[in-house]
mmCIF file with all atom_site columns, N, CA and C in Angstrom:
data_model
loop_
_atom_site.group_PDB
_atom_site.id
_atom_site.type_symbol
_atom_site.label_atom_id
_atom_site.label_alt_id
_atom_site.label_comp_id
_atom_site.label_asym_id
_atom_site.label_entity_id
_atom_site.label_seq_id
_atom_site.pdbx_PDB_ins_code
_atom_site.Cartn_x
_atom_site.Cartn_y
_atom_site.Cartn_z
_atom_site.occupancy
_atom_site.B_iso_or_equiv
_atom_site.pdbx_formal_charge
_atom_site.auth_seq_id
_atom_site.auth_comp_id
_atom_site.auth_asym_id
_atom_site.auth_atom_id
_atom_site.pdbx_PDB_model_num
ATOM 1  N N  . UNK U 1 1  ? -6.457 0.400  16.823 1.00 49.00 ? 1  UNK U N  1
ATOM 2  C CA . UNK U 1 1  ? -6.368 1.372  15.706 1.00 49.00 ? 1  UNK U CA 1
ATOM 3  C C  . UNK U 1 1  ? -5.255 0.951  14.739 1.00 49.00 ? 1  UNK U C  1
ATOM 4  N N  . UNK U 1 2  ? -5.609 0.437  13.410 1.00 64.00 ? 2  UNK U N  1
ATOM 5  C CA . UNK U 1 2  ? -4.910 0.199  12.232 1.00 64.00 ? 2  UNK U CA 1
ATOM 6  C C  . UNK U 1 2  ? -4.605 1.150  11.402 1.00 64.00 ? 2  UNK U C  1
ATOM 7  N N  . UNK U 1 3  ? -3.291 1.648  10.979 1.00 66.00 ? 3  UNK U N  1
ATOM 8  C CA . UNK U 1 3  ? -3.334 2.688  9.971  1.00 66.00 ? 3  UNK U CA 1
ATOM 9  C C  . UNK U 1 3  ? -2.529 2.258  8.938  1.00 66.00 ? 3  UNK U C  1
ATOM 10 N N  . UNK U 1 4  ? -2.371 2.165  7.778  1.00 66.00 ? 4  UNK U N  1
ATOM 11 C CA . UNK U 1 4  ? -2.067 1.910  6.787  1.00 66.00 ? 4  UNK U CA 1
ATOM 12 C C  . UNK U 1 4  ? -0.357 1.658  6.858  1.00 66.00 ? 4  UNK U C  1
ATOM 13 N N  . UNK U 1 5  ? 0.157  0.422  6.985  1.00 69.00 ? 5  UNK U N  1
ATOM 14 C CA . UNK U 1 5  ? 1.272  0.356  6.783  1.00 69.00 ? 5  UNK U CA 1
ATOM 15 C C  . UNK U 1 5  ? 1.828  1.596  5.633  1.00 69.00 ? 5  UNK U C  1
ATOM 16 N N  . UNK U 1 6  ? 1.615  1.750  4.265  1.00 68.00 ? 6  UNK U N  1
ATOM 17 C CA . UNK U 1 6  ? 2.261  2.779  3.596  1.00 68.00 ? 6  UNK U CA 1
ATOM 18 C C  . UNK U 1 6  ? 2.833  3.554  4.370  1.00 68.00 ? 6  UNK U C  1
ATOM 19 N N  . UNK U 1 7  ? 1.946  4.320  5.196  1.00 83.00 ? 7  UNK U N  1
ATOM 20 C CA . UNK U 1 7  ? 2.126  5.136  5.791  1.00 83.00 ? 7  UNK U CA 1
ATOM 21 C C  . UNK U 1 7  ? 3.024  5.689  7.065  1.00 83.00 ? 7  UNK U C  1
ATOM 22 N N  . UNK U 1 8  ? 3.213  4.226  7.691  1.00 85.00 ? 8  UNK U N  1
ATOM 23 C CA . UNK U 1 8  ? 4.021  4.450  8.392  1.00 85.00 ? 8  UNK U CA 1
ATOM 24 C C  . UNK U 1 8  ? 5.962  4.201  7.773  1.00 85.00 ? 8  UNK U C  1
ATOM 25 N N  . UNK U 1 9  ? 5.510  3.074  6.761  1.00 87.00 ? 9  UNK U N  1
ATOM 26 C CA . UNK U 1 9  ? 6.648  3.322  5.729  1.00 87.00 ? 9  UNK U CA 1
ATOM 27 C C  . UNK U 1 9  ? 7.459  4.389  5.397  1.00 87.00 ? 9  UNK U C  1
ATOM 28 N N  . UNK U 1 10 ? 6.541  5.058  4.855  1.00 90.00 ? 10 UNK U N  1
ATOM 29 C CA . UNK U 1 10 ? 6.617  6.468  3.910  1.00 90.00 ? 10 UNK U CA 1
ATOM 30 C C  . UNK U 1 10 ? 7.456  7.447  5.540  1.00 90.00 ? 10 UNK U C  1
ATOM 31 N N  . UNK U 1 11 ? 6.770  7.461  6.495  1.00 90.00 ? 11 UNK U N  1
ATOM 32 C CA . UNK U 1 11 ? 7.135  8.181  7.595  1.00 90.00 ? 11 UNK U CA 1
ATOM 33 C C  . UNK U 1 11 ? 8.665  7.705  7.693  1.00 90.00 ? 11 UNK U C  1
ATOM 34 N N  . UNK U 1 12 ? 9.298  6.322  8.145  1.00 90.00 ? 12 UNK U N  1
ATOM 35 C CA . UNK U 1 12 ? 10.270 5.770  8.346  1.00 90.00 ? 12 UNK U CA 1
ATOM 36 C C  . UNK U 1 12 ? 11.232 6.110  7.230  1.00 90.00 ? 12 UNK U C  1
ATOM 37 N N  . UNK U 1 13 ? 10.843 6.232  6.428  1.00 92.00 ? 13 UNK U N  1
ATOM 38 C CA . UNK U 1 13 ? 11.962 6.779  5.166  1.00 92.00 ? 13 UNK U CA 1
ATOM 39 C C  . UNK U 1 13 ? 11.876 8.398  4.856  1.00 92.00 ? 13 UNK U C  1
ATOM 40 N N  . UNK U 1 14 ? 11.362 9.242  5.344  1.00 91.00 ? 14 UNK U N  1
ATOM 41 C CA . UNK U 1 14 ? 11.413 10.508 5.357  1.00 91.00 ? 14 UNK U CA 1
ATOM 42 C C  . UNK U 1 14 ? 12.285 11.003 6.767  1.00 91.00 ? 14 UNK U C  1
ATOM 43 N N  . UNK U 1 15 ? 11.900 10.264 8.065  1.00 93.00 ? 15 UNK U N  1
ATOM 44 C CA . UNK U 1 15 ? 13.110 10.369 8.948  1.00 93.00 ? 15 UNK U CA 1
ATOM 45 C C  . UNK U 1 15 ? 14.561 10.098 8.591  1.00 93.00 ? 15 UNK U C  1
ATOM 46 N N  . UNK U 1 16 ? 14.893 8.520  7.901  1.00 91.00 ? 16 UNK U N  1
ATOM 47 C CA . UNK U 1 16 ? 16.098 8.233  7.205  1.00 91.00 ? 16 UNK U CA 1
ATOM 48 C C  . UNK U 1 16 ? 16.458 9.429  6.472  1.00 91.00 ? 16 UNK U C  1
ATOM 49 N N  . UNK U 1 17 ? 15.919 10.340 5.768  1.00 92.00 ? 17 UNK U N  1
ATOM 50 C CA . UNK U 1 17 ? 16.091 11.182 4.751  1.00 92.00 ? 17 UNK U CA 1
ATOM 51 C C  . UNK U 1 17 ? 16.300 12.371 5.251  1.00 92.00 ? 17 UNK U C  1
ATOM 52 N N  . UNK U 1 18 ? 15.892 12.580 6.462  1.00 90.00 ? 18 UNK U N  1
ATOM 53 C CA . UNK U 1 18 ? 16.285 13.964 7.199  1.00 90.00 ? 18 UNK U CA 1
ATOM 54 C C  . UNK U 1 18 ? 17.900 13.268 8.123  1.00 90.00 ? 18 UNK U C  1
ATOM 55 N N  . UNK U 1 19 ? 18.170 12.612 8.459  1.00 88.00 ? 19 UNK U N  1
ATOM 56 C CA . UNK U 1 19 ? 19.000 11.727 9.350  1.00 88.00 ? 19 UNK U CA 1
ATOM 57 C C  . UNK U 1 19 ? 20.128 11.938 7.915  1.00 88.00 ? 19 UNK U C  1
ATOM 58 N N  . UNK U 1 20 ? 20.001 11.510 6.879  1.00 85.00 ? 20 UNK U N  1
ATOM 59 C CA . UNK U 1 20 ? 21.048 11.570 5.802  1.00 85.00 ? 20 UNK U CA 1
ATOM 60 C C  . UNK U 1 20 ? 21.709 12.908 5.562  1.00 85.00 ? 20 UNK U C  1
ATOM 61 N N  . UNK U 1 21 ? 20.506 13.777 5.695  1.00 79.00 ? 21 UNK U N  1
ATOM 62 C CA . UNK U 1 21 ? 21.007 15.534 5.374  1.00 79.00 ? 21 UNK U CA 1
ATOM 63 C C  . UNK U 1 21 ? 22.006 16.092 6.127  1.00 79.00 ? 21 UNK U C  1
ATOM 64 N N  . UNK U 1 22 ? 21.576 15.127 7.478  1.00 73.00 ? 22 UNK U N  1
ATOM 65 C CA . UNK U 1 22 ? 22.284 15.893 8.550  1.00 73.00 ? 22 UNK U CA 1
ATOM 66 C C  . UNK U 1 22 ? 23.977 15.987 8.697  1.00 73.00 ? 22 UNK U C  1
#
């Protein structure tokens, strides 16, 4: 099962982005 790199991108930088808030 292949899923769209973007996507897991997009995921990896929305964690960074909650991780920054904190």
């Amino acid at each position: 099962m292949q899923k769209n790199d973007g996507d897991e991108a997009e995921v990896a930088v929305a964690e960074m982005k909650q991780e920054a808030q904190m």
